[in-house]
PDB file of C-alpha atoms in Angstrom:
ATOM      1  CA  MET Y  16      -0.165  -0.040   0.056  1.00 65.00           C
ATOM      2  CA  LYS Y  17       1.328   3.506  -0.685  1.00 74.00           C
ATOM      3  CA  TRP Y  18       0.618   6.371   1.556  1.00 81.00           C
ATOM      4  CA  ASN Y  19       0.533  10.212   1.338  1.00 87.00           C
ATOM      5  CA  LYS Y  20       2.953  11.889   3.462  1.00 92.00           C
ATOM      6  CA  PHE Y  21       2.117  15.402   4.313  1.00 94.00           C
ATOM      7  CA  ARG Y  22       4.746  18.008   6.069  1.00 96.00           C
ATOM      8  CA  LEU Y  23       3.039  20.981   6.998  1.00 96.00           C
ATOM      9  CA  LYS Y  24       4.989  24.244   8.355  1.00 96.00           C
ATOM     10  CA  THR Y  25       3.574  26.140  11.102  1.00 96.00           C
ATOM     11  CA  THR Y  26       4.951  27.781  14.448  1.00 96.00           C
ATOM     12  CA  THR Y  27       6.135  26.336  17.859  1.00 94.00           C
ATOM     13  CA  GLU Y  28       3.217  28.719  19.143  1.00 94.00           C
ATOM     14  CA  ALA Y  29       0.605  26.911  17.214  1.00 95.00           C
ATOM     15  CA  GLU Y  30       1.754  23.420  16.848  1.00 95.00           C
ATOM     16  CA  ASP Y  31       0.075  21.929  19.847  1.00 95.00           C
ATOM     17  CA  ILE Y  32      -3.443  23.621  18.488  1.00 96.00           C
ATOM     18  CA  VAL Y  33      -2.720  22.480  15.283  1.00 96.00           C
ATOM     19  CA  SER Y  34      -1.981  18.944  16.091  1.00 96.00           C
ATOM     20  CA  SER Y  35      -5.367  19.089  18.165  1.00 95.00           C
ATOM     21  CA  MET Y  36      -7.125  20.243  15.101  1.00 95.00           C
ATOM     22  CA  LEU Y  37      -5.454  17.239  12.693  1.00 95.00           C
ATOM     23  CA  TYR Y  38      -6.441  14.756  15.319  1.00 94.00           C
ATOM     24  CA  ASP Y  39     -10.238  16.122  15.550  1.00 94.00           C
ATOM     25  CA  LEU Y  40     -10.232  16.100  11.863  1.00 93.00           C
ATOM     26  CA  GLY Y  41      -9.193  12.271  11.834  1.00 90.00           C
ATOM     27  CA  VAL Y  42      -5.339  12.110  11.400  1.00 92.00           C
ATOM     28  CA  GLU Y  43      -4.261   9.225  13.815  1.00 88.00           C
ATOM     29  CA  GLY Y  44      -0.586  10.144  14.484  1.00 90.00           C
ATOM     30  CA  VAL Y  45       1.438  13.615  13.871  1.00 95.00           C
ATOM     31  CA  GLN Y  46       5.178  13.761  13.999  1.00 95.00           C
ATOM     32  CA  ILE Y  47       6.437  17.240  15.401  1.00 94.00           C
ATOM     33  CA  GLU Y  48       9.825  18.820  14.636  1.00 93.00           C
ATOM     34  CA  ASP Y  49      10.748  22.040  16.379  1.00 92.00           C
ATOM     35  CA  LYS Y  50      14.021  23.670  17.758  1.00 90.00           C
ATOM     36  CA  VAL Y  51      12.546  24.146  21.311  1.00 86.00           C
ATOM     37  CA  PRO Y  52      15.430  23.981  23.701  1.00 84.00           C
ATOM     38  CA  LEU Y  53      15.081  21.012  26.251  1.00 78.00           C
ATOM     39  CA  THR Y  54      13.984  21.739  29.799  1.00 80.00           C
ATOM     40  CA  LYS Y  55      16.036  20.765  32.622  1.00 77.00           C
ATOM     41  CA  GLU Y  56      13.243  17.920  33.396  1.00 78.00           C
ATOM     42  CA  GLU Y  57      13.596  16.760  29.655  1.00 73.00           C
ATOM     43  CA  LYS Y  58      17.393  16.688  29.935  1.00 70.00           C
ATOM     44  CA  ASP Y  59      17.149  14.768  33.109  1.00 67.00           C
ATOM     45  CA  GLN Y  60      14.736  12.219  31.710  1.00 66.00           C
ATOM     46  CA  MET Y  61      17.172  11.696  28.538  1.00 63.00           C
ATOM     47  CA  PHE Y  62      19.969   9.812  30.195  1.00 61.00           C
ATOM     48  CA  VAL Y  63      22.558  10.267  28.050  1.00 62.00           C
ATOM     49  CA  ASP Y  64      26.240  11.776  28.790  1.00 63.00           C
ATOM     50  CA  ILE Y  65      26.400  14.075  25.495  1.00 67.00           C
ATOM     51  CA  LEU Y  66      22.979  15.897  24.663  1.00 66.00           C
ATOM     52  CA  PRO Y  67      22.050  16.514  21.275  1.00 69.00           C
ATOM     53  CA  ASP Y  68      22.938  19.552  19.397  1.00 73.00           C
ATOM     54  CA  ILE Y  69      19.712  21.341  18.526  1.00 73.00           C
ATOM     55  CA  PRO Y  70      20.194  24.685  16.644  1.00 79.00           C
ATOM     56  CA  GLU Y  71      18.747  27.865  17.494  1.00 84.00           C
ATOM     57  CA  ASP Y  72      14.806  28.099  18.012  1.00 86.00           C
ATOM     58  CA  ASP Y  73      13.532  30.167  15.155  1.00 91.00           C
ATOM     59  CA  GLY Y  74      10.114  29.595  15.924  1.00 93.00           C
ATOM     60  CA  SER Y  75       9.245  27.309  12.965  1.00 94.00           C
ATOM     61  CA  ALA Y  76       7.453  23.783  13.530  1.00 95.00           C
ATOM     62  CA  TYR Y  77       6.643  21.102  11.130  1.00 96.00           C
ATOM     63  CA  LEU Y  78       4.154  18.530  11.746  1.00 97.00           C
ATOM     64  CA  THR Y  79       4.047  15.460   9.518  1.00 96.00           C
ATOM     65  CA  PHE Y  80       1.321  13.191   9.140  1.00 94.00           C
ATOM     66  CA  TYR Y  81       0.137   9.783   6.659  1.00 90.00           C
ATOM     67  CA  LEU Y  82      -3.103   9.195   4.821  1.00 87.00           C
ATOM     68  CA  GLU Y  83      -4.140   6.771   2.687  1.00 80.00           C
ATOM     69  CA  GLU Y  84      -5.020   7.436  -1.187  1.00 74.00           C
ATOM     70  CA  GLY Y  85      -8.551   8.289  -1.874  1.00 71.00           C
ATOM     71  CA  GLU Y  86     -11.237  10.709  -2.196  1.00 63.00           C
ATOM     72  CA  LYS Y  87     -11.311  11.521   1.599  1.00 81.00           C
ATOM     73  CA  THR Y  88      -7.925  12.512   1.617  1.00 85.00           C
ATOM     74  CA  LYS Y  89      -8.782  15.476  -0.305  1.00 85.00           C
ATOM     75  CA  GLU Y  90     -11.815  16.129   1.674  1.00 89.00           C
ATOM     76  CA  LEU Y  91      -9.459  16.276   5.006  1.00 91.00           C
ATOM     77  CA  LEU Y  92      -6.926  18.642   3.449  1.00 91.00           C
ATOM     78  CA  LEU Y  93      -9.740  21.109   2.172  1.00 92.00           C
ATOM     79  CA  ASN Y  94     -10.954  21.110   5.918  1.00 94.00           C
ATOM     80  CA  VAL Y  95      -7.424  21.545   7.367  1.00 95.00           C
ATOM     81  CA  GLY Y  96      -7.000  24.323   5.079  1.00 94.00           C
ATOM     82  CA  LYS Y  97     -10.468  26.273   6.273  1.00 95.00           C
ATOM     83  CA  GLU Y  98      -9.315  25.591   9.841  1.00 96.00           C
ATOM     84  CA  LEU Y  99      -5.770  27.128   9.677  1.00 96.00           C
ATOM     85  CA  GLU Y 100      -7.354  29.909   7.949  1.00 95.00           C
ATOM     86  CA  GLU Y 101     -10.226  30.624  11.081  1.00 95.00           C
ATOM     87  CA  MET Y 102      -7.021  30.244  13.572  1.00 96.00           C
ATOM     88  CA  ARG Y 103      -5.299  32.709  12.008  1.00 95.00           C
ATOM     89  CA  ALA Y 104      -7.677  35.422  13.730  1.00 94.00           C
ATOM     90  CA  TYR Y 105      -6.380  34.212  17.277  1.00 94.00           C
ATOM     91  CA  VAL Y 106      -2.849  32.377  16.946  1.00 94.00           C
ATOM     92  CA  ASN Y 107      -0.034  32.791  14.540  1.00 96.00           C
ATOM     93  CA  VAL Y 108       0.033  29.851  12.526  1.00 95.00           C
ATOM     94  CA  GLY Y 109       2.388  31.003  10.360  1.00 95.00           C
ATOM     95  CA  GLU Y 110       3.019  29.747   6.515  1.00 93.00           C
ATOM     96  CA  CYS Y 111       0.815  26.630   6.624  1.00 93.00           C
ATOM     97  CA  THR Y 112       2.583  25.386   3.402  1.00 94.00           C
ATOM     98  CA  ILE Y 113       2.051  21.646   3.023  1.00 93.00           C
ATOM     99  CA  GLU Y 114       4.519  19.396   1.243  1.00 94.00           C
ATOM    100  CA  GLU Y 115       3.007  16.391  -0.446  1.00 92.00           C
ATOM    101  CA  SER Y 116       5.130  12.936  -1.028  1.00 91.00           C
ATOM    102  CA  GLN Y 117       4.463   9.353  -1.317  1.00 86.00           C
ATOM    103  CA  THR Y 118       6.101   6.413   0.788  1.00 80.00           C
ATOM    104  CA  GLU Y 119       5.671   2.714   0.453  1.00 74.00           C
ATOM    105  CA  ASP Y 120       4.101   0.841   3.117  1.00 69.00           C
ATOM    106  CA  VAL Y 121       6.919  -1.112   5.069  1.00 69.00           C
ATOM    107  CA  ASP Y 122       6.861  -4.270   7.299  1.00 70.00           C
ATOM    108  CA  TRP Y 123       8.754  -2.737  10.083  1.00 64.00           C
ATOM    109  CA  MET Y 124       8.016  -5.220  12.404  1.00 61.00           C
ATOM    110  CA  ASN Y 125      10.012  -7.816  10.467  1.00 72.00           C
ATOM    111  CA  ASN Y 126      12.337  -5.782   8.079  1.00 75.00           C
ATOM    112  CA  TRP Y 127      14.704  -4.708  10.815  1.00 72.00           C
ATOM    113  CA  LYS Y 128      15.560  -8.577  11.340  1.00 78.00           C
ATOM    114  CA  LYS Y 129      17.855  -8.456   8.626  1.00 81.00           C
ATOM    115  CA  TYR Y 130      20.310  -6.421  10.437  1.00 82.00           C
ATOM    116  CA  PHE Y 131      20.645  -8.340  13.203  1.00 87.00           C
ATOM    117  CA  HIS Y 132      22.460 -11.678  12.949  1.00 91.00           C
ATOM    118  CA  GLN Y 133      24.361 -14.093  15.350  1.00 93.00           C
ATOM    119  CA  PHE Y 134      27.651 -13.190  16.537  1.00 93.00           C
ATOM    120  CA  TYR Y 135      30.256 -14.087  19.137  1.00 95.00           C
ATOM    121  CA  ILE Y 136      31.503 -12.321  22.311  1.00 95.00           C
ATOM    122  CA  ASP Y 137      34.835 -14.209  22.809  1.00 94.00           C
ATOM    123  CA  ASP Y 138      33.484 -17.957  23.090  1.00 94.00           C
ATOM    124  CA  ILE Y 139      29.719 -16.653  23.701  1.00 96.00           C
ATOM    125  CA  LEU Y 140      27.414 -16.986  20.972  1.00 95.00           C
ATOM    126  CA  VAL Y 141      24.500 -14.610  20.780  1.00 95.00           C
ATOM    127  CA  ILE Y 142      21.817 -15.634  18.320  1.00 94.00           C
ATOM    128  CA  PRO Y 143      18.193 -14.393  17.786  1.00 91.00           C
ATOM    129  CA  SER Y 144      15.037 -16.477  17.975  1.00 88.00           C
ATOM    130  CA  TRP Y 145      14.686 -16.328  14.082  1.00 89.00           C
ATOM    131  CA  GLU Y 146      18.315 -17.789  13.273  1.00 91.00           C
ATOM    132  CA  LYS Y 147      19.161 -21.344  13.940  1.00 91.00           C
ATOM    133  CA  VAL Y 148      22.432 -22.734  15.489  1.00 91.00           C
ATOM    134  CA  LYS Y 149      24.889 -23.999  13.337  1.00 92.00           C
ATOM    135  CA  ALA Y 150      26.089 -27.617  13.608  1.00 91.00           C
ATOM    136  CA  GLU Y 151      29.417 -26.459  14.672  1.00 91.00           C
ATOM    137  CA  ASP Y 152      28.549 -24.190  17.185  1.00 91.00           C
ATOM    138  CA  GLU Y 153      26.405 -27.160  18.940  1.00 88.00           C
ATOM    139  CA  GLY Y 154      27.739 -27.463  22.686  1.00 87.00           C
ATOM    140  CA  LYS Y 155      29.073 -23.716  22.897  1.00 91.00           C
ATOM    141  CA  LEU Y 156      27.654 -21.245  25.251  1.00 95.00           C
ATOM    142  CA  ILE Y 157      24.984 -20.153  23.833  1.00 95.00           C
ATOM    143  CA  ILE Y 158      22.275 -17.204  24.780  1.00 96.00           C
ATOM    144  CA  HIS Y 159      19.141 -16.422  22.633  1.00 94.00           C
ATOM    145  CA  ILE Y 160      18.570 -12.494  22.612  1.00 93.00           C
ATOM    146  CA  ASP Y 161      16.007 -10.774  20.354  1.00 88.00           C
ATOM    147  CA  PRO Y 162      16.704  -7.019  19.783  1.00 82.00           C
ATOM    148  CA  GLY Y 163      13.609  -5.130  21.082  1.00 77.00           C
ATOM    149  CA  THR Y 164      12.581  -2.286  23.225  1.00 73.00           C
ATOM    150  CA  ALA Y 165      15.147  -2.789  25.812  1.00 78.00           C
ATOM    151  CA  PHE Y 166      18.821  -1.987  25.780  1.00 84.00           C
ATOM    152  CA  GLY Y 167      21.327  -4.998  25.742  1.00 87.00           C
ATOM    153  CA  THR Y 168      21.662  -7.398  22.798  1.00 89.00           C
ATOM    154  CA  GLY Y 169      25.126  -7.879  23.529  1.00 91.00           C
ATOM    155  CA  MET Y 170      26.481  -5.670  21.009  1.00 92.00           C
ATOM    156  CA  HIS Y 171      27.319  -2.541  22.783  1.00 92.00           C
ATOM    157  CA  GLU Y 172      30.678  -2.224  24.091  1.00 94.00           C
ATOM    158  CA  THR Y 173      29.643  -1.399  27.749  1.00 95.00           C
ATOM    159  CA  THR Y 174      27.421  -4.486  27.560  1.00 95.00           C
ATOM    160  CA  GLN Y 175      30.603  -6.544  26.607  1.00 96.00           C
ATOM    161  CA  LEU Y 176      32.511  -4.990  29.400  1.00 97.00           C
ATOM    162  CA  CYS Y 177      30.240  -6.199  31.608  1.00 97.00           C
ATOM    163  CA  ILE Y 178      29.731  -9.652  30.378  1.00 97.00           C
ATOM    164  CA  ARG Y 179      33.605 -10.514  30.502  1.00 97.00           C
ATOM    165  CA  ALA Y 180      33.808  -9.203  34.000  1.00 98.00           C
ATOM    166  CA  LEU Y 181      30.894 -11.512  35.156  1.00 98.00           C
ATOM    167  CA  LYS Y 182      32.543 -14.499  33.272  1.00 97.00           C
ATOM    168  CA  ASN Y 183      35.512 -13.648  35.364  1.00 97.00           C
ATOM    169  CA  TYR Y 184      34.103 -13.221  38.705  1.00 98.00           C
ATOM    170  CA  VAL Y 185      30.832 -15.265  38.928  1.00 98.00           C
ATOM    171  CA  LYS Y 186      31.681 -18.468  40.787  1.00 97.00           C
ATOM    172  CA  ALA Y 187      29.163 -21.460  41.396  1.00 97.00           C
ATOM    173  CA  GLY Y 188      25.972 -20.865  43.654  1.00 96.00           C
ATOM    174  CA  ASP Y 189      26.521 -16.942  43.470  1.00 98.00           C
ATOM    175  CA  ARG Y 190      23.523 -14.600  43.766  1.00 98.00           C
ATOM    176  CA  VAL Y 191      23.663 -11.723  41.123  1.00 98.00           C
ATOM    177  CA  LEU Y 192      21.868  -8.474  41.155  1.00 98.00           C
ATOM    178  CA  ASP Y 193      21.673  -6.536  37.666  1.00 98.00           C
ATOM    179  CA  VAL Y 194      20.365  -2.994  37.772  1.00 98.00           C
ATOM    180  CA  GLY Y 195      18.845  -1.566  34.621  1.00 95.00           C
ATOM    181  CA  CYS Y 196      18.387  -5.250  33.481  1.00 95.00           C
ATOM    182  CA  GLY Y 197      17.187  -4.101  29.970  1.00 93.00           C
ATOM    183  CA  SER Y 198      17.035  -7.518  27.854  1.00 93.00           C
ATOM    184  CA  GLY Y 199      18.118  -9.480  31.033  1.00 95.00           C
ATOM    185  CA  ILE Y 200      21.187 -10.456  28.793  1.00 96.00           C
ATOM    186  CA  LEU Y 201      23.761 -10.070  32.078  1.00 97.00           C
ATOM    187  CA  GLY Y 202      21.621 -11.762  34.517  1.00 97.00           C
ATOM    188  CA  MET Y 203      20.789 -14.601  32.115  1.00 97.00           C
ATOM    189  CA  LEU Y 204      24.792 -15.090  31.156  1.00 98.00           C
ATOM    190  CA  ALA Y 205      25.511 -14.832  35.084  1.00 98.00           C
ATOM    191  CA  LEU Y 206      23.030 -17.972  35.352  1.00 98.00           C
ATOM    192  CA  LYS Y 207      25.025 -19.699  32.385  1.00 97.00           C
ATOM    193  CA  PHE Y 208      28.252 -18.825  34.049  1.00 97.00           C
ATOM    194  CA  GLY Y 209      27.395 -20.901  37.273  1.00 97.00           C
ATOM    195  CA  ALA Y 210      25.379 -18.319  39.300  1.00 98.00           C
ATOM    196  CA  GLU Y 211      22.325 -20.110  41.379  1.00 97.00           C
ATOM    197  CA  TYR Y 212      20.161 -17.068  41.194  1.00 98.00           C
ATOM    198  CA  SER Y 213      19.850 -13.566  39.520  1.00 98.00           C
ATOM    199  CA  VAL Y 214      17.477 -10.707  40.125  1.00 98.00           C
ATOM    200  CA  GLY Y 215      17.163  -8.007  37.781  1.00 97.00           C
ATOM    201  CA  THR Y 216      15.713  -4.523  37.911  1.00 97.00           C
ATOM    202  CA  ASP Y 217      14.658  -1.571  35.493  1.00 95.00           C
ATOM    203  CA  LEU Y 218      12.492   1.424  35.339  1.00 93.00           C
ATOM    204  CA  ASP Y 219      11.014   0.595  32.237  1.00 91.00           C
ATOM    205  CA  PRO Y 220       8.015  -1.652  32.012  1.00 92.00           C
ATOM    206  CA  CYS Y 221       9.016  -2.898  28.253  1.00 90.00           C
ATOM    207  CA  ALA Y 222      12.543  -3.835  29.649  1.00 92.00           C
ATOM    208  CA  ILE Y 223      10.585  -6.068  32.128  1.00 93.00           C
ATOM    209  CA  THR Y 224       8.719  -7.565  29.290  1.00 93.00           C
ATOM    210  CA  ALA Y 225      11.719  -7.959  26.800  1.00 92.00           C
ATOM    211  CA  ALA Y 226      13.453 -10.044  29.905  1.00 94.00           C
ATOM    212  CA  CYS Y 227      10.797 -12.295  30.513  1.00 94.00           C
ATOM    213  CA  GLU Y 228      10.255 -13.102  26.885  1.00 93.00           C
ATOM    214  CA  ASN Y 229      13.973 -13.618  26.209  1.00 94.00           C
ATOM    215  CA  MET Y 230      13.994 -15.630  29.812  1.00 95.00           C
ATOM    216  CA  GLU Y 231      11.708 -17.950  27.963  1.00 94.00           C
ATOM    217  CA  GLU Y 232      13.719 -18.286  24.905  1.00 93.00           C
ATOM    218  CA  ASN Y 233      16.418 -19.536  26.965  1.00 95.00           C
ATOM    219  CA  GLY Y 234      14.410 -21.747  28.862  1.00 94.00           C
ATOM    220  CA  ILE Y 235      15.305 -19.909  32.125  1.00 96.00           C
ATOM    221  CA  THR Y 236      12.649 -20.246  34.857  1.00 94.00           C
ATOM    222  CA  GLU Y 237      11.522 -17.659  37.534  1.00 92.00           C
ATOM    223  CA  ASP Y 238      12.759 -19.615  40.378  1.00 94.00           C
ATOM    224  CA  CYS Y 239      16.249 -18.634  39.185  1.00 96.00           C
ATOM    225  CA  TYR Y 240      15.563 -15.500  37.785  1.00 97.00           C
ATOM    226  CA  GLU Y 241      13.493 -12.493  38.870  1.00 97.00           C
ATOM    227  CA  VAL Y 242      12.974  -9.240  37.380  1.00 97.00           C
ATOM    228  CA  ILE Y 243      11.302  -6.385  39.422  1.00 97.00           C
ATOM    229  CA  LEU Y 244      10.185  -2.985  38.060  1.00 96.00           C
ATOM    230  CA  GLY Y 245      11.124   0.071  40.049  1.00 95.00           C
ATOM    231  CA  ASN Y 246      13.931   2.565  41.287  1.00 95.00           C
ATOM    232  CA  ILE Y 247      16.358   0.706  43.684  1.00 96.00           C
ATOM    233  CA  ILE Y 248      17.784   4.032  44.446  1.00 96.00           C
ATOM    234  CA  ASP Y 249      15.098   5.946  46.101  1.00 93.00           C
ATOM    235  CA  ASP Y 250      12.120   3.376  46.497  1.00 95.00           C
ATOM    236  CA  LYS Y 251      12.594   1.736  49.701  1.00 96.00           C
ATOM    237  CA  ALA Y 252       9.736  -0.997  48.688  1.00 96.00           C
ATOM    238  CA  VAL Y 253      11.666  -2.278  45.533  1.00 96.00           C
ATOM    239  CA  GLN Y 254      14.870  -2.384  48.345  1.00 97.00           C
ATOM    240  CA  ASP Y 255      13.042  -4.474  50.366  1.00 97.00           C
ATOM    241  CA  LYS Y 256      12.002  -6.569  48.018  1.00 97.00           C
ATOM    242  CA  ILE Y 257      15.207  -7.169  46.339  1.00 97.00           C
ATOM    243  CA  GLY Y 258      16.831  -7.971  49.996  1.00 96.00           C
ATOM    244  CA  TYR Y 259      19.745  -6.881  52.017  1.00 97.00           C
ATOM    245  CA  GLY Y 260      23.427  -8.645  52.514  1.00 97.00           C
ATOM    246  CA  LYS Y 261      22.356 -11.226  49.527  1.00 97.00           C
ATOM    247  CA  TYR Y 262      24.351 -10.523  46.647  1.00 98.00           C
ATOM    248  CA  ASP Y 263      27.932 -11.812  45.538  1.00 98.00           C
ATOM    249  CA  ILE Y 264      27.794  -9.862  42.368  1.00 98.00           C
ATOM    250  CA  VAL Y 265      26.009  -6.452  41.418  1.00 98.00           C
ATOM    251  CA  ALA Y 266      26.375  -5.134  37.609  1.00 98.00           C
ATOM    252  CA  ALA Y 267      25.162  -1.866  36.758  1.00 97.00           C
ATOM    253  CA  ASN Y 268      25.414  -1.007  33.135  1.00 96.00           C
ATOM    254  CA  ILE Y 269      24.048   2.687  33.133  1.00 94.00           C
ATOM    255  CA  LEU Y 270      25.710   6.054  33.296  1.00 92.00           C
ATOM    256  CA  ALA Y 271      27.838   7.865  35.647  1.00 93.00           C
ATOM    257  CA  GLU Y 272      25.226  10.073  36.559  1.00 92.00           C
ATOM    258  CA  VAL Y 273      22.932   7.095  37.689  1.00 94.00           C
ATOM    259  CA  LEU Y 274      25.819   5.144  39.451  1.00 96.00           C
ATOM    260  CA  VAL Y 275      26.908   7.904  41.782  1.00 96.00           C
ATOM    261  CA  PRO Y 276      23.657   7.906  43.707  1.00 96.00           C
ATOM    262  CA  LEU Y 277      23.075   4.131  43.058  1.00 97.00           C
ATOM    263  CA  THR Y 278      26.647   3.456  44.809  1.00 97.00           C
ATOM    264  CA  PRO Y 279      26.062   4.266  48.473  1.00 97.00           C
ATOM    265  CA  VAL Y 280      22.467   2.533  48.314  1.00 97.00           C
ATOM    266  CA  ILE Y 281      23.403  -0.898  46.317  1.00 97.00           C
ATOM    267  CA  VAL Y 282      26.102  -1.496  48.934  1.00 97.00           C
ATOM    268  CA  ASN Y 283      23.517  -2.554  51.479  1.00 97.00           C
ATOM    269  CA  GLN Y 284      21.968  -5.141  49.069  1.00 97.00           C
ATOM    270  CA  MET Y 285      25.500  -6.583  48.777  1.00 98.00           C
ATOM    271  CA  LYS Y 286      27.110  -9.449  50.949  1.00 97.00           C
ATOM    272  CA  PRO Y 287      30.504  -8.237  52.461  1.00 96.00           C
ATOM    273  CA  GLY Y 288      33.668  -8.853  49.818  1.00 96.00           C
ATOM    274  CA  GLY Y 289      30.920  -8.871  47.376  1.00 97.00           C
ATOM    275  CA  ILE Y 290      32.076  -7.622  43.597  1.00 98.00           C
ATOM    276  CA  TYR Y 291      30.436  -4.238  42.422  1.00 98.00           C
ATOM    277  CA  ILE Y 292      30.744  -4.269  38.206  1.00 98.00           C
ATOM    278  CA  THR Y 293      29.784  -0.822  36.938  1.00 97.00           C
ATOM    279  CA  SER Y 294      29.674   0.263  33.114  1.00 96.00           C
ATOM    280  CA  GLY Y 295      28.225   2.858  30.836  1.00 94.00           C
ATOM    281  CA  ILE Y 296      31.036   5.544  31.846  1.00 94.00           C
ATOM    282  CA  ILE Y 297      32.350   7.618  29.524  1.00 92.00           C
ATOM    283  CA  ASP Y 298      35.996   8.538  29.967  1.00 92.00           C
ATOM    284  CA  ASP Y 299      35.797  11.775  31.761  1.00 92.00           C
ATOM    285  CA  LYS Y 300      33.298  10.559  33.967  1.00 94.00           C
ATOM    286  CA  GLU Y 301      35.878   7.745  35.568  1.00 96.00           C
ATOM    287  CA  GLU Y 302      37.331   9.720  38.402  1.00 96.00           C
ATOM    288  CA  THR Y 303      33.616  10.636  39.217  1.00 96.00           C
ATOM    289  CA  VAL Y 304      32.521   7.118  39.643  1.00 96.00           C
ATOM    290  CA  VAL Y 305      35.846   5.862  41.200  1.00 97.00           C
ATOM    291  CA  GLU Y 306      35.281   8.755  44.028  1.00 97.00           C
ATOM    292  CA  ALA Y 307      31.636   7.392  44.430  1.00 97.00           C
ATOM    293  CA  VAL Y 308      32.797   3.840  44.923  1.00 97.00           C
ATOM    294  CA  LYS Y 309      35.443   4.618  47.190  1.00 97.00           C
ATOM    295  CA  ALA Y 310      33.150   6.872  49.282  1.00 97.00           C
ATOM    296  CA  ALA Y 311      30.810   3.911  49.700  1.00 97.00           C
ATOM    297  CA  GLY Y 312      33.546   1.815  51.119  1.00 96.00           C
ATOM    298  CA  PHE Y 313      34.558  -0.424  47.998  1.00 97.00           C
ATOM    299  CA  GLU Y 314      38.321  -1.135  46.870  1.00 96.00           C
ATOM    300  CA  VAL Y 315      38.932  -0.637  43.186  1.00 96.00           C
ATOM    301  CA  LEU Y 316      40.241  -3.815  42.050  1.00 96.00           C
ATOM    302  CA  GLU Y 317      40.414  -3.391  38.048  1.00 95.00           C
ATOM    303  CA  VAL Y 318      39.377  -0.777  35.561  1.00 93.00           C
TER     304      VAL Y 318
END
């Protein structure tokens, strides 16, 4: 199926009311592009070390929407034009020019799969559910991970750093906690390395779903891996559920800004002599994290 793509130029002042008007006329979704600076709250929610470079706000905004081909499209556009003209009496709607183009319908749910294939992390084979294990790989350490809405396919360098550290430090019978578990890859690999029990926490409900789905793909049951939704840093209920003085190893592949407040809290969940593995740290934040772990009573074993 072909879709008509429409890109309407308006102003940041009017983008919300124009979007609302489009919804009222039957447009099911609108993409908004503008150059409005991010608020402090928005920056805090992005959880990135390097913020995007946004050009200076010039007051313009673009609203993009898609419609099927047909007579109703012409009628809808006529109504859009009428509504915009009426709005001019009380809000600056700007040029209101509309660029039109066509785009083919794409099977986004499956087409992205051609970009993700099985790969090795040292001697560990990471393989998606739609690929088969080759005969020569039978018997190797294999983990099934499907890319999705949660971080942690194993391709990112920070994930691989954590995996290698877990492989080095996990002992048979260990209990492992993964803070910010994403796809669940670290907790599941810890079990494959010999751990007895893993717990994963995350703030994102999508991560909990993804972790559970990946557990099923790997034949891992809830009696050896539990995933918990919530913020361990400031939620006492989550801390209580995870437990205190229980974990031989804690892994946290997040960001320095999260690791700093997490570290003095997480020490309470760990056994004396436990191992704390942190990653997701850009180089100029290294000292910040080192200071935080030392202040919490940890000894740095390796970097």
